PDB file of C-alpha atoms in Angstrom:
ATOM      1  CA  MET A 321       0.100  -0.425   0.087  1.00 52.00           C
ATOM      2  CA  PRO A 322       2.395   3.234  -1.303  1.00 61.00           C
ATOM      3  CA  GLY A 323       1.838   5.982   1.912  1.00 58.00           C
ATOM      4  CA  LYS A 324       1.826   9.632   1.312  1.00 57.00           C
ATOM      5  CA  ALA A 325       6.032   9.799   0.138  1.00 54.00           C
ATOM      6  CA  ASP A 326       5.188   6.921  -1.955  1.00 90.00           C
ATOM      7  CA  LEU A 327       2.630   9.065  -3.783  1.00 94.00           C
ATOM      8  CA  GLU A 328       4.890  11.980  -3.636  1.00 94.00           C
ATOM      9  CA  ASP A 329       7.903  10.894  -5.515  1.00 95.00           C
ATOM     10  CA  LEU A 330       4.868   9.189  -7.769  1.00 95.00           C
ATOM     11  CA  TYR A 331       3.433  12.154  -8.637  1.00 96.00           C
ATOM     12  CA  ALA A 332       6.984  13.402  -8.967  1.00 97.00           C
ATOM     13  CA  ALA A 333       8.205  10.818 -10.710  1.00 97.00           C
ATOM     14  CA  THR A 334       5.194  11.282 -14.048  1.00 97.00           C
ATOM     15  CA  ALA A 335       5.918  15.453 -13.513  1.00 97.00           C
ATOM     16  CA  GLN A 336       9.110  14.568 -14.752  1.00 97.00           C
ATOM     17  CA  ALA A 337       8.250  11.791 -17.574  1.00 97.00           C
ATOM     18  CA  ALA A 338       5.925  14.080 -18.601  1.00 96.00           C
ATOM     19  CA  ALA A 339       8.898  16.604 -18.140  1.00 96.00           C
ATOM     20  CA  LEU A 340      10.685  15.388 -21.149  1.00 94.00           C
ATOM     21  CA  LEU A 341       7.249  15.454 -23.494  1.00 93.00           C
ATOM     22  CA  ASN A 342       6.323  19.315 -22.416  1.00 92.00           C
ATOM     23  CA  ILE A 343       3.088  18.599 -20.680  1.00 94.00           C
ATOM     24  CA  THR A 344       2.626  20.163 -17.627  1.00 94.00           C
ATOM     25  CA  CYS A 345       1.839  17.340 -14.908  1.00 96.00           C
ATOM     26  CA  SER A 346      -0.128  18.904 -12.449  1.00 95.00           C
ATOM     27  CA  ARG A 347      -1.455  18.834  -8.803  1.00 95.00           C
ATOM     28  CA  GLU A 348      -4.876  19.777  -9.496  1.00 95.00           C
ATOM     29  CA  LYS A 349      -5.161  16.604 -12.162  1.00 94.00           C
ATOM     30  CA  MET A 350      -3.013  13.613 -10.935  1.00 95.00           C
ATOM     31  CA  TRP A 351      -3.585  13.419  -7.103  1.00 95.00           C
ATOM     32  CA  PRO A 352      -7.593  13.089  -6.752  1.00 95.00           C
ATOM     33  CA  ALA A 353      -5.980   9.480  -8.812  1.00 95.00           C
ATOM     34  CA  LEU A 354      -3.047   9.438  -5.986  1.00 95.00           C
ATOM     35  CA  THR A 355      -6.114   9.323  -3.184  1.00 95.00           C
ATOM     36  CA  ALA A 356      -8.015   7.601  -4.974  1.00 96.00           C
ATOM     37  CA  PHE A 357      -6.568   4.615  -5.525  1.00 96.00           C
ATOM     38  CA  GLN A 358      -4.252   4.901  -2.971  1.00 94.00           C
ATOM     39  CA  ASP A 359      -4.064   1.452  -1.243  1.00 92.00           C
ATOM     40  CA  VAL A 360      -4.450  -0.664  -4.557  1.00 94.00           C
ATOM     41  CA  ILE A 361      -1.589   0.685  -6.172  1.00 94.00           C
ATOM     42  CA  THR A 362       0.250  -1.989  -7.384  1.00 93.00           C
ATOM     43  CA  ASP A 363       2.963  -3.207 -10.257  1.00 93.00           C
ATOM     44  CA  PRO A 364       3.978  -2.640 -12.768  1.00 94.00           C
ATOM     45  CA  ILE A 365       3.970   0.648 -13.342  1.00 96.00           C
ATOM     46  CA  VAL A 366       4.161   2.779 -16.419  1.00 97.00           C
ATOM     47  CA  PHE A 367       4.218   5.653 -18.666  1.00 97.00           C
ATOM     48  CA  ASN A 368       2.658   4.952 -22.084  1.00 95.00           C
ATOM     49  CA  THR A 369       2.579   8.891 -24.667  1.00 94.00           C
ATOM     50  CA  VAL A 370       1.598   8.419 -28.445  1.00 90.00           C
ATOM     51  CA  THR A 371       2.935   9.634 -31.250  1.00 84.00           C
ATOM     52  CA  SER A 372      -0.222  10.801 -33.753  1.00 74.00           C
ATOM     53  CA  ARG A 373       0.559  13.225 -37.195  1.00 74.00           C
ATOM     54  CA  GLY A 374       4.029  13.895 -35.948  1.00 69.00           C
ATOM     55  CA  ARG A 375       2.588  15.496 -32.112  1.00 78.00           C
ATOM     56  CA  VAL A 376       2.429  13.842 -28.895  1.00 83.00           C
ATOM     57  CA  GLY A 377      -0.779  12.969 -28.060  1.00 82.00           C
ATOM     58  CA  GLY A 378      -0.490  13.344 -24.057  1.00 90.00           C
ATOM     59  CA  LEU A 379       0.859  10.664 -21.127  1.00 96.00           C
ATOM     60  CA  SER A 380      -1.060   8.224 -18.842  1.00 96.00           C
ATOM     61  CA  PHE A 381       0.064   7.135 -16.329  1.00 95.00           C
ATOM     62  CA  ASP A 382      -0.630   3.312 -15.940  1.00 96.00           C
ATOM     63  CA  PHE A 383      -0.735   1.260 -12.656  1.00 96.00           C
ATOM     64  CA  GLY A 384      -1.749  -2.604 -11.948  1.00 95.00           C
ATOM     65  CA  THR A 385      -4.100  -2.899  -8.838  1.00 95.00           C
ATOM     66  CA  ALA A 386      -4.989  -6.825  -7.567  1.00 94.00           C
ATOM     67  CA  PRO A 387      -7.882  -8.583  -8.203  1.00 95.00           C
ATOM     68  CA  ASP A 388      -9.532  -8.358  -5.051  1.00 95.00           C
ATOM     69  CA  ALA A 389      -9.574  -4.521  -5.845  1.00 94.00           C
ATOM     70  CA  GLY A 390     -12.469  -4.529  -7.912  1.00 94.00           C
ATOM     71  CA  ASP A 391     -13.229  -3.762 -10.472  1.00 94.00           C
ATOM     72  CA  PRO A 392     -10.746   0.085 -11.369  1.00 96.00           C
ATOM     73  CA  TYR A 393     -14.419   2.632 -12.652  1.00 94.00           C
ATOM     74  CA  ALA A 394     -16.377   1.419  -9.841  1.00 93.00           C
ATOM     75  CA  ARG A 395     -13.186   3.472  -7.684  1.00 95.00           C
ATOM     76  CA  ALA A 396     -12.720   5.558  -9.667  1.00 96.00           C
ATOM     77  CA  LEU A 397     -16.684   5.778 -10.170  1.00 94.00           C
ATOM     78  CA  ALA A 398     -16.458   6.007  -5.833  1.00 95.00           C
ATOM     79  CA  HIS A 399     -14.231   9.121  -5.978  1.00 96.00           C
ATOM     80  CA  GLY A 400     -15.671  10.791  -8.328  1.00 95.00           C
ATOM     81  CA  LEU A 401     -12.669   9.926 -11.578  1.00 95.00           C
ATOM     82  CA  ALA A 402     -15.489   8.963 -13.953  1.00 91.00           C
ATOM     83  CA  ASP A 403     -19.486   9.728 -13.983  1.00 87.00           C
ATOM     84  CA  GLU A 404     -21.876   6.919 -14.263  1.00 84.00           C
ATOM     85  CA  THR A 405     -23.403   5.257 -16.562  1.00 79.00           C
ATOM     86  CA  ASP A 406     -25.701   1.904 -18.013  1.00 78.00           C
ATOM     87  CA  HIS A 407     -24.713   0.956 -20.610  1.00 77.00           C
ATOM     88  CA  SER A 408     -23.141  -2.784 -21.121  1.00 78.00           C
ATOM     89  CA  ILE A 409     -19.353  -0.894 -20.797  1.00 82.00           C
ATOM     90  CA  ARG A 410     -20.367  -0.609 -16.677  1.00 84.00           C
ATOM     91  CA  SER A 411     -20.396  -4.142 -16.106  1.00 89.00           C
ATOM     92  CA  LEU A 412     -17.822  -5.732 -18.256  1.00 94.00           C
ATOM     93  CA  PHE A 413     -15.710  -6.355 -16.347  1.00 95.00           C
ATOM     94  CA  SER A 414     -17.387  -7.433 -12.648  1.00 93.00           C
ATOM     95  CA  ASP A 415     -18.744  -9.829 -15.610  1.00 95.00           C
ATOM     96  CA  ILE A 416     -15.601 -11.304 -16.697  1.00 96.00           C
ATOM     97  CA  GLN A 417     -14.671 -11.394 -12.594  1.00 96.00           C
ATOM     98  CA  ALA A 418     -17.704 -13.645 -11.955  1.00 95.00           C
ATOM     99  CA  ARG A 419     -16.919 -16.581 -14.542  1.00 96.00           C
ATOM    100  CA  PHE A 420     -13.297 -15.785 -14.407  1.00 97.00           C
ATOM    101  CA  SER A 421      -9.193 -15.880 -12.585  1.00 96.00           C
ATOM    102  CA  LEU A 422      -8.169 -12.435 -13.425  1.00 97.00           C
ATOM    103  CA  MET A 423      -3.934 -12.680 -12.911  1.00 95.00           C
ATOM    104  CA  ALA A 424      -5.034  -8.075 -11.868  1.00 95.00           C
ATOM    105  CA  PHE A 425      -6.655  -5.438 -13.018  1.00 97.00           C
ATOM    106  CA  GLY A 426      -5.380  -3.026 -14.707  1.00 96.00           C
ATOM    107  CA  VAL A 427      -5.655   1.264 -14.732  1.00 97.00           C
ATOM    108  CA  ASP A 428      -5.077   4.327 -18.036  1.00 96.00           C
ATOM    109  CA  TYR A 429      -5.021   7.717 -16.102  1.00 97.00           C
ATOM    110  CA  GLU A 430      -4.396  10.803 -18.354  1.00 96.00           C
ATOM    111  CA  ILE A 431      -2.587  12.652 -16.465  1.00 96.00           C
ATOM    112  CA  THR A 432      -4.101  16.274 -18.740  1.00 92.00           C
ATOM    113  CA  ARG A 433      -7.965  14.127 -18.992  1.00 92.00           C
ATOM    114  CA  GLY A 434      -7.685  11.894 -16.456  1.00 94.00           C
ATOM    115  CA  PHE A 435      -9.912   8.178 -15.826  1.00 95.00           C
ATOM    116  CA  ASN A 436      -9.664   7.035 -19.181  1.00 91.00           C
ATOM    117  CA  LYS A 437      -8.886   3.071 -19.959  1.00 94.00           C
ATOM    118  CA  ALA A 438      -8.967  -0.422 -17.306  1.00 96.00           C
ATOM    119  CA  TYR A 439      -7.787  -3.905 -18.946  1.00 97.00           C
ATOM    120  CA  ALA A 440      -8.826  -7.156 -16.825  1.00 97.00           C
ATOM    121  CA  PHE A 441      -5.724  -9.702 -17.871  1.00 97.00           C
ATOM    122  CA  PHE A 442      -6.125 -13.505 -17.158  1.00 97.00           C
ATOM    123  CA  PRO A 443      -3.118 -15.655 -15.793  1.00 95.00           C
ATOM    124  CA  LEU A 444      -0.345 -16.055 -18.777  1.00 90.00           C
ATOM    125  CA  SER A 445      -1.228 -19.904 -17.787  1.00 92.00           C
ATOM    126  CA  ASP A 446      -4.885 -19.952 -18.113  1.00 94.00           C
ATOM    127  CA  LEU A 447      -5.256 -17.879 -21.327  1.00 95.00           C
ATOM    128  CA  LYS A 448      -9.077 -17.542 -22.876  1.00 96.00           C
ATOM    129  CA  SER A 449     -10.561 -18.707 -26.149  1.00 96.00           C
ATOM    130  CA  LEU A 450     -12.722 -15.998 -27.744  1.00 96.00           C
ATOM    131  CA  ALA A 451     -15.711 -18.622 -27.420  1.00 95.00           C
ATOM    132  CA  GLU A 452     -15.659 -18.307 -23.815  1.00 96.00           C
ATOM    133  CA  LEU A 453     -15.425 -14.489 -23.931  1.00 96.00           C
ATOM    134  CA  ALA A 454     -18.017 -14.429 -26.332  1.00 95.00           C
ATOM    135  CA  ASP A 455     -20.623 -16.278 -23.896  1.00 95.00           C
ATOM    136  CA  ILE A 456     -20.266 -12.990 -21.069  1.00 94.00           C
ATOM    137  CA  PRO A 457     -24.058 -11.984 -21.518  1.00 90.00           C
ATOM    138  CA  SER A 458     -22.730  -8.082 -21.362  1.00 92.00           C
ATOM    139  CA  MET A 459     -19.752  -8.357 -24.454  1.00 94.00           C
ATOM    140  CA  PRO A 460     -20.378  -6.595 -26.937  1.00 93.00           C
ATOM    141  CA  HIS A 461     -21.747  -8.852 -29.722  1.00 90.00           C
ATOM    142  CA  GLY A 462     -19.029  -8.355 -32.037  1.00 91.00           C
ATOM    143  CA  LEU A 463     -16.648 -10.294 -30.508  1.00 94.00           C
ATOM    144  CA  SER A 464     -18.466 -12.853 -31.244  1.00 93.00           C
ATOM    145  CA  GLU A 465     -19.221 -11.153 -34.984  1.00 94.00           C
ATOM    146  CA  GLN A 466     -15.566 -11.565 -35.715  1.00 94.00           C
ATOM    147  CA  ILE A 467     -14.553 -14.567 -34.308  1.00 95.00           C
ATOM    148  CA  PRO A 468     -14.337 -16.369 -37.674  1.00 95.00           C
ATOM    149  CA  THR A 469     -11.896 -14.432 -38.532  1.00 94.00           C
ATOM    150  CA  PHE A 470     -10.071 -14.299 -35.749  1.00 95.00           C
ATOM    151  CA  ILE A 471      -9.845 -18.479 -35.981  1.00 95.00           C
ATOM    152  CA  GLU A 472      -8.613 -18.144 -39.301  1.00 95.00           C
ATOM    153  CA  PHE A 473      -5.569 -16.383 -38.269  1.00 94.00           C
ATOM    154  CA  GLY A 474      -4.559 -18.172 -35.316  1.00 94.00           C
ATOM    155  CA  LEU A 475      -5.776 -16.288 -32.440  1.00 94.00           C
ATOM    156  CA  ASP A 476      -9.086 -18.297 -30.834  1.00 91.00           C
ATOM    157  CA  ASP A 477      -7.137 -19.476 -28.111  1.00 92.00           C
ATOM    158  CA  LYS A 478      -4.575 -15.480 -26.926  1.00 93.00           C
ATOM    159  CA  VAL A 479      -6.416 -14.249 -24.900  1.00 97.00           C
ATOM    160  CA  SER A 480      -4.729 -12.343 -22.266  1.00 96.00           C
ATOM    161  CA  ALA A 481      -6.765  -9.633 -21.840  1.00 97.00           C
ATOM    162  CA  VAL A 482      -9.752  -6.644 -21.996  1.00 97.00           C
ATOM    163  CA  ALA A 483      -9.305  -2.862 -22.451  1.00 97.00           C
ATOM    164  CA  ILE A 484     -11.917  -0.594 -22.520  1.00 95.00           C
ATOM    165  CA  ASP A 485     -11.877   3.188 -23.159  1.00 93.00           C
ATOM    166  CA  TYR A 486     -14.120   4.596 -21.449  1.00 88.00           C
ATOM    167  CA  THR A 487     -13.779   8.277 -22.746  1.00 84.00           C
ATOM    168  CA  ARG A 488     -13.781   6.844 -25.951  1.00 88.00           C
ATOM    169  CA  ARG A 489     -16.098   3.697 -25.736  1.00 88.00           C
ATOM    170  CA  THR A 490     -14.362   1.831 -27.563  1.00 93.00           C
ATOM    171  CA  TRP A 491     -12.382  -1.874 -26.478  1.00 95.00           C
ATOM    172  CA  ASN A 492      -9.316  -3.879 -27.063  1.00 96.00           C
ATOM    173  CA  VAL A 493      -9.039  -7.712 -26.752  1.00 96.00           C
ATOM    174  CA  TYR A 494      -5.368  -8.143 -27.414  1.00 97.00           C
ATOM    175  CA  PHE A 495      -3.666 -12.158 -28.869  1.00 96.00           C
ATOM    176  CA  ASN A 496      -0.928 -12.700 -27.404  1.00 93.00           C
ATOM    177  CA  GLY A 497       2.335 -14.966 -27.064  1.00 89.00           C
ATOM    178  CA  LEU A 498       2.380 -15.179 -30.757  1.00 91.00           C
ATOM    179  CA  SER A 499       4.947 -17.488 -33.071  1.00 92.00           C
ATOM    180  CA  ALA A 500       6.256 -15.877 -36.549  1.00 93.00           C
ATOM    181  CA  GLU A 501       3.591 -18.105 -38.334  1.00 93.00           C
ATOM    182  CA  HIS A 502       1.395 -14.897 -36.783  1.00 94.00           C
ATOM    183  CA  VAL A 503       3.265 -11.806 -37.816  1.00 95.00           C
ATOM    184  CA  GLU A 504       4.870 -13.278 -41.343  1.00 95.00           C
ATOM    185  CA  ARG A 505       4.543 -10.511 -43.124  1.00 96.00           C
ATOM    186  CA  LYS A 506       1.580 -11.885 -46.069  1.00 95.00           C
ATOM    187  CA  ALA A 507      -0.362 -12.870 -43.347  1.00 96.00           C
ATOM    188  CA  VAL A 508      -0.254  -9.370 -41.572  1.00 97.00           C
ATOM    189  CA  VAL A 509      -1.503  -7.562 -44.742  1.00 97.00           C
ATOM    190  CA  ALA A 510      -3.509 -10.251 -45.345  1.00 96.00           C
ATOM    191  CA  MET A 511      -4.991 -10.092 -41.883  1.00 96.00           C
ATOM    192  CA  LEU A 512      -5.483  -6.098 -42.735  1.00 97.00           C
ATOM    193  CA  ARG A 513      -7.320  -6.506 -45.510  1.00 96.00           C
ATOM    194  CA  GLU A 514      -9.523  -8.735 -43.575  1.00 95.00           C
ATOM    195  CA  PHE A 515     -10.692  -6.597 -41.858  1.00 95.00           C
ATOM    196  CA  GLY A 516     -10.946  -3.352 -44.276  1.00 95.00           C
ATOM    197  CA  LEU A 517      -8.386  -1.572 -43.311  1.00 97.00           C
ATOM    198  CA  PRO A 518      -5.977   0.743 -45.613  1.00 96.00           C
ATOM    199  CA  GLU A 519      -2.990  -1.755 -46.920  1.00 94.00           C
ATOM    200  CA  PRO A 520       0.353  -1.222 -44.079  1.00 95.00           C
ATOM    201  CA  SER A 521       3.750   0.940 -44.460  1.00 93.00           C
ATOM    202  CA  GLU A 522       5.944  -0.796 -45.486  1.00 93.00           C
ATOM    203  CA  HIS A 523       7.720   0.197 -42.085  1.00 90.00           C
ATOM    204  CA  LEU A 524       4.925  -0.695 -40.256  1.00 93.00           C
ATOM    205  CA  LEU A 525       5.319  -4.272 -41.613  1.00 95.00           C
ATOM    206  CA  ASP A 526       8.665  -4.766 -40.979  1.00 93.00           C
ATOM    207  CA  PHE A 527       8.083  -3.407 -37.378  1.00 93.00           C
ATOM    208  CA  ALA A 528       4.577  -6.271 -37.212  1.00 95.00           C
ATOM    209  CA  GLN A 529       7.500  -9.305 -37.691  1.00 94.00           C
ATOM    210  CA  THR A 530       8.833  -8.080 -34.367  1.00 92.00           C
ATOM    211  CA  SER A 531       5.502  -8.683 -32.838  1.00 93.00           C
ATOM    212  CA  ALA A 532       5.066 -10.946 -29.715  1.00 91.00           C
ATOM    213  CA  GLY A 533       0.970  -9.182 -29.625  1.00 94.00           C
ATOM    214  CA  LEU A 534      -1.664  -7.249 -31.211  1.00 96.00           C
ATOM    215  CA  TYR A 535      -4.907  -5.836 -30.117  1.00 97.00           C
ATOM    216  CA  PRO A 536      -7.764  -5.132 -32.007  1.00 97.00           C
ATOM    217  CA  THR A 537      -9.810  -2.046 -31.306  1.00 97.00           C
ATOM    218  CA  LEU A 538     -13.850  -2.311 -32.094  1.00 95.00           C
ATOM    219  CA  GLY A 539     -16.778  -0.291 -31.056  1.00 92.00           C
ATOM    220  CA  TRP A 540     -18.728  -0.703 -28.091  1.00 89.00           C
ATOM    221  CA  ASP A 541     -22.107  -1.578 -30.497  1.00 86.00           C
ATOM    222  CA  SER A 542     -20.264  -2.414 -33.772  1.00 89.00           C
ATOM    223  CA  SER A 543     -18.065  -5.594 -35.643  1.00 91.00           C
ATOM    224  CA  LYS A 544     -16.276  -2.899 -36.771  1.00 93.00           C
ATOM    225  CA  ILE A 545     -12.131  -3.267 -36.507  1.00 96.00           C
ATOM    226  CA  GLU A 546     -11.475   0.183 -36.233  1.00 96.00           C
ATOM    227  CA  ARG A 547      -7.297  -0.075 -35.213  1.00 96.00           C
ATOM    228  CA  ILE A 548      -5.146  -2.424 -35.263  1.00 97.00           C
ATOM    229  CA  SER A 549      -1.941  -2.380 -33.205  1.00 97.00           C
ATOM    230  CA  PHE A 550       1.610  -4.520 -33.203  1.00 96.00           C
ATOM    231  CA  SER A 551       3.310  -4.693 -30.558  1.00 95.00           C
ATOM    232  CA  THR A 552       7.237  -5.333 -28.589  1.00 92.00           C
ATOM    233  CA  ARG A 553       9.137  -5.504 -25.763  1.00 92.00           C
ATOM    234  CA  SER A 554      12.635  -4.062 -26.433  1.00 93.00           C
ATOM    235  CA  THR A 555      15.635  -2.179 -23.758  1.00 94.00           C
ATOM    236  CA  ASP A 556      16.370  -0.397 -26.992  1.00 92.00           C
ATOM    237  CA  PRO A 557      15.127   3.362 -27.237  1.00 91.00           C
ATOM    238  CA  GLN A 558      17.067   3.925 -30.228  1.00 86.00           C
ATOM    239  CA  ALA A 559      14.670   0.867 -31.900  1.00 83.00           C
ATOM    240  CA  LEU A 560      11.548   3.012 -32.985  1.00 76.00           C
ATOM    241  CA  PRO A 561      10.503   3.025 -36.129  1.00 66.00           C
ATOM    242  CA  ALA A 562      12.116   5.711 -38.819  1.00 49.00           C
ATOM    243  CA  ARG A 563      10.707   8.763 -39.474  1.00 57.00           C
ATOM    244  CA  ILE A 564       9.147   9.491 -34.859  1.00 67.00           C
ATOM    245  CA  GLU A 565       8.815  12.216 -33.810  1.00 70.00           C
ATOM    246  CA  PRO A 566      11.997  12.831 -31.556  1.00 78.00           C
ATOM    247  CA  LYS A 567      10.332  13.455 -28.143  1.00 80.00           C
ATOM    248  CA  LEU A 568       9.544   9.435 -28.127  1.00 85.00           C
ATOM    249  CA  GLY A 569      13.488   9.069 -29.021  1.00 86.00           C
ATOM    250  CA  THR A 570      14.693  11.527 -25.553  1.00 89.00           C
ATOM    251  CA  PHE A 571      11.245   9.817 -23.366  1.00 93.00           C
ATOM    252  CA  ALA A 572      12.687   6.317 -24.669  1.00 93.00           C
ATOM    253  CA  ALA A 573      15.727   6.980 -23.692  1.00 94.00           C
ATOM    254  CA  ASN A 574      15.409   9.550 -20.423  1.00 96.00           C
ATOM    255  CA  ALA A 575      12.020   8.587 -18.982  1.00 97.00           C
ATOM    256  CA  PRO A 576      13.142   7.260 -14.542  1.00 98.00           C
ATOM    257  CA  TYR A 577      12.673   4.439 -13.255  1.00 98.00           C
ATOM    258  CA  ALA A 578      13.458   2.370 -10.580  1.00 96.00           C
ATOM    259  CA  TYR A 579      14.309  -0.926 -10.927  1.00 95.00           C
ATOM    260  CA  GLU A 580      17.736  -2.644 -11.438  1.00 94.00           C
ATOM    261  CA  GLY A 581      19.368  -3.116 -15.194  1.00 95.00           C
ATOM    262  CA  ASP A 582      17.787  -1.913 -18.409  1.00 96.00           C
ATOM    263  CA  ARG A 583      15.249   0.124 -18.345  1.00 96.00           C
ATOM    264  CA  ILE A 584      11.710  -1.928 -20.441  1.00 96.00           C
ATOM    265  CA  LEU A 585      10.190  -0.243 -23.587  1.00 95.00           C
ATOM    266  CA  VAL A 586       6.827  -1.720 -25.230  1.00 94.00           C
ATOM    267  CA  TYR A 587       6.925  -0.083 -28.639  1.00 93.00           C
ATOM    268  CA  ALA A 588       2.962  -0.533 -30.618  1.00 93.00           C
ATOM    269  CA  ALA A 589       2.304   0.568 -33.921  1.00 94.00           C
ATOM    270  CA  ALA A 590      -0.963   1.754 -35.271  1.00 95.00           C
ATOM    271  CA  LEU A 591      -2.773   1.532 -38.269  1.00 96.00           C
ATOM    272  CA  SER A 592      -6.858   3.713 -38.208  1.00 96.00           C
ATOM    273  CA  SER A 593      -8.575   3.039 -41.404  1.00 93.00           C
ATOM    274  CA  SER A 594      -6.553   6.820 -41.462  1.00 92.00           C
ATOM    275  CA  GLU A 595      -3.345   7.339 -40.278  1.00 92.00           C
ATOM    276  CA  GLU A 596      -0.590   4.474 -38.902  1.00 92.00           C
ATOM    277  CA  TYR A 597       0.739   5.811 -35.036  1.00 91.00           C
ATOM    278  CA  TYR A 598       2.616   5.222 -32.593  1.00 90.00           C
ATOM    279  CA  LYS A 599       3.110   3.967 -29.554  1.00 92.00           C
ATOM    280  CA  LEU A 600       5.264   3.710 -26.150  1.00 94.00           C
ATOM    281  CA  ALA A 601       5.304   2.305 -22.764  1.00 96.00           C
ATOM    282  CA  SER A 602       8.559   3.103 -20.705  1.00 97.00           C
ATOM    283  CA  TYR A 603       8.464   1.345 -17.251  1.00 97.00           C
ATOM    284  CA  TYR A 604       8.619   2.674 -13.817  1.00 97.00           C
ATOM    285  CA  ARG A 605       8.246  -0.134 -11.703  1.00 96.00           C
ATOM    286  CA  MET A 606       8.802  -3.798 -12.322  1.00 90.00           C
ATOM    287  CA  ASN A 607       6.889  -7.269 -10.422  1.00 75.00           C
ATOM    288  CA  SER A 608       8.145 -10.460 -11.044  1.00 56.00           C
ATOM    289  CA  ALA A 609       5.179 -10.832 -12.041  1.00 53.00           C
ATOM    290  CA  ALA A 610       5.131  -7.765 -14.251  1.00 50.00           C
ATOM    291  CA  HIS A 611       7.982  -9.102 -15.980  1.00 46.00           C
ATOM    292  CA  LEU A 612       6.091 -11.613 -17.471  1.00 43.00           C
ATOM    293  CA  ARG A 613       2.937  -9.901 -18.262  1.00 48.00           C
ATOM    294  CA  VAL A 614       4.807  -7.998 -20.672  1.00 46.00           C
ATOM    295  CA  ARG A 615       6.335  -9.555 -22.907  1.00 38.00           C
ATOM    296  CA  SER A 616       2.337  -9.901 -23.103  1.00 40.00           C
ATOM    297  CA  VAL A 617       0.551  -7.312 -23.143  1.00 42.00           C
ATOM    298  CA  SER A 618       0.813  -3.603 -23.943  1.00 43.00           C
TER     299      SER A 618
END
């Protein structure tokens, strides 16, 4: 359980990370989240940023919570960090936890906009099948409609997490433990075409072949794949694909971290109907479970 001094350390590290991207980190925005989750914050703690159309799009402070802490959205509601809704988005995580054991929950808190996204992580030894998830009453119907395509590309039983973006009313299903065959060039091109996404650049295809995980994004009330992201772990701050915003390189080389060894980074490349863009996560704190998880989810 983080104490007051520990929260001060977390705030200071977040402010340091934000300064690398010329983003303002205010106590007014951060402290409500830190105190709301103070007694349940667990490692890993991650700083996460996105570049889109040549610009850095913000910085998120991400952290884990233990399964017995319950749905992070409920805590966010209780502390005034989110608004109540009667939409089925409200019940998905509680329905998932009622059926399956979870390794952890996770929270994505955007430091200038607030509570943004939450994750439910399955144990790496017990990845879920698409059929198991589709059987959950509150699961968006788009999953069932896309199952044949996911199976066609060998992704049926490789689900390691589900995430909900409450702000945008979108959700993700994370596939991990991918082999070289899953991300082979022709397979990636065929998959993207099947999902109705545009032809990727050579840079994105090169990057995808290094990936061990991928995650599509769907709208809550649609089966359309809005975008797909490929992710890979690295300790190399120079591993960013070409033509990326220089601030990301600076961030990758200098983001604060509090564990031994090299800084752990996770890069992701995303393709939507309108653009390609890149994401970068830098792990600030780790634990043994996080070292395993970072191989599979970002």
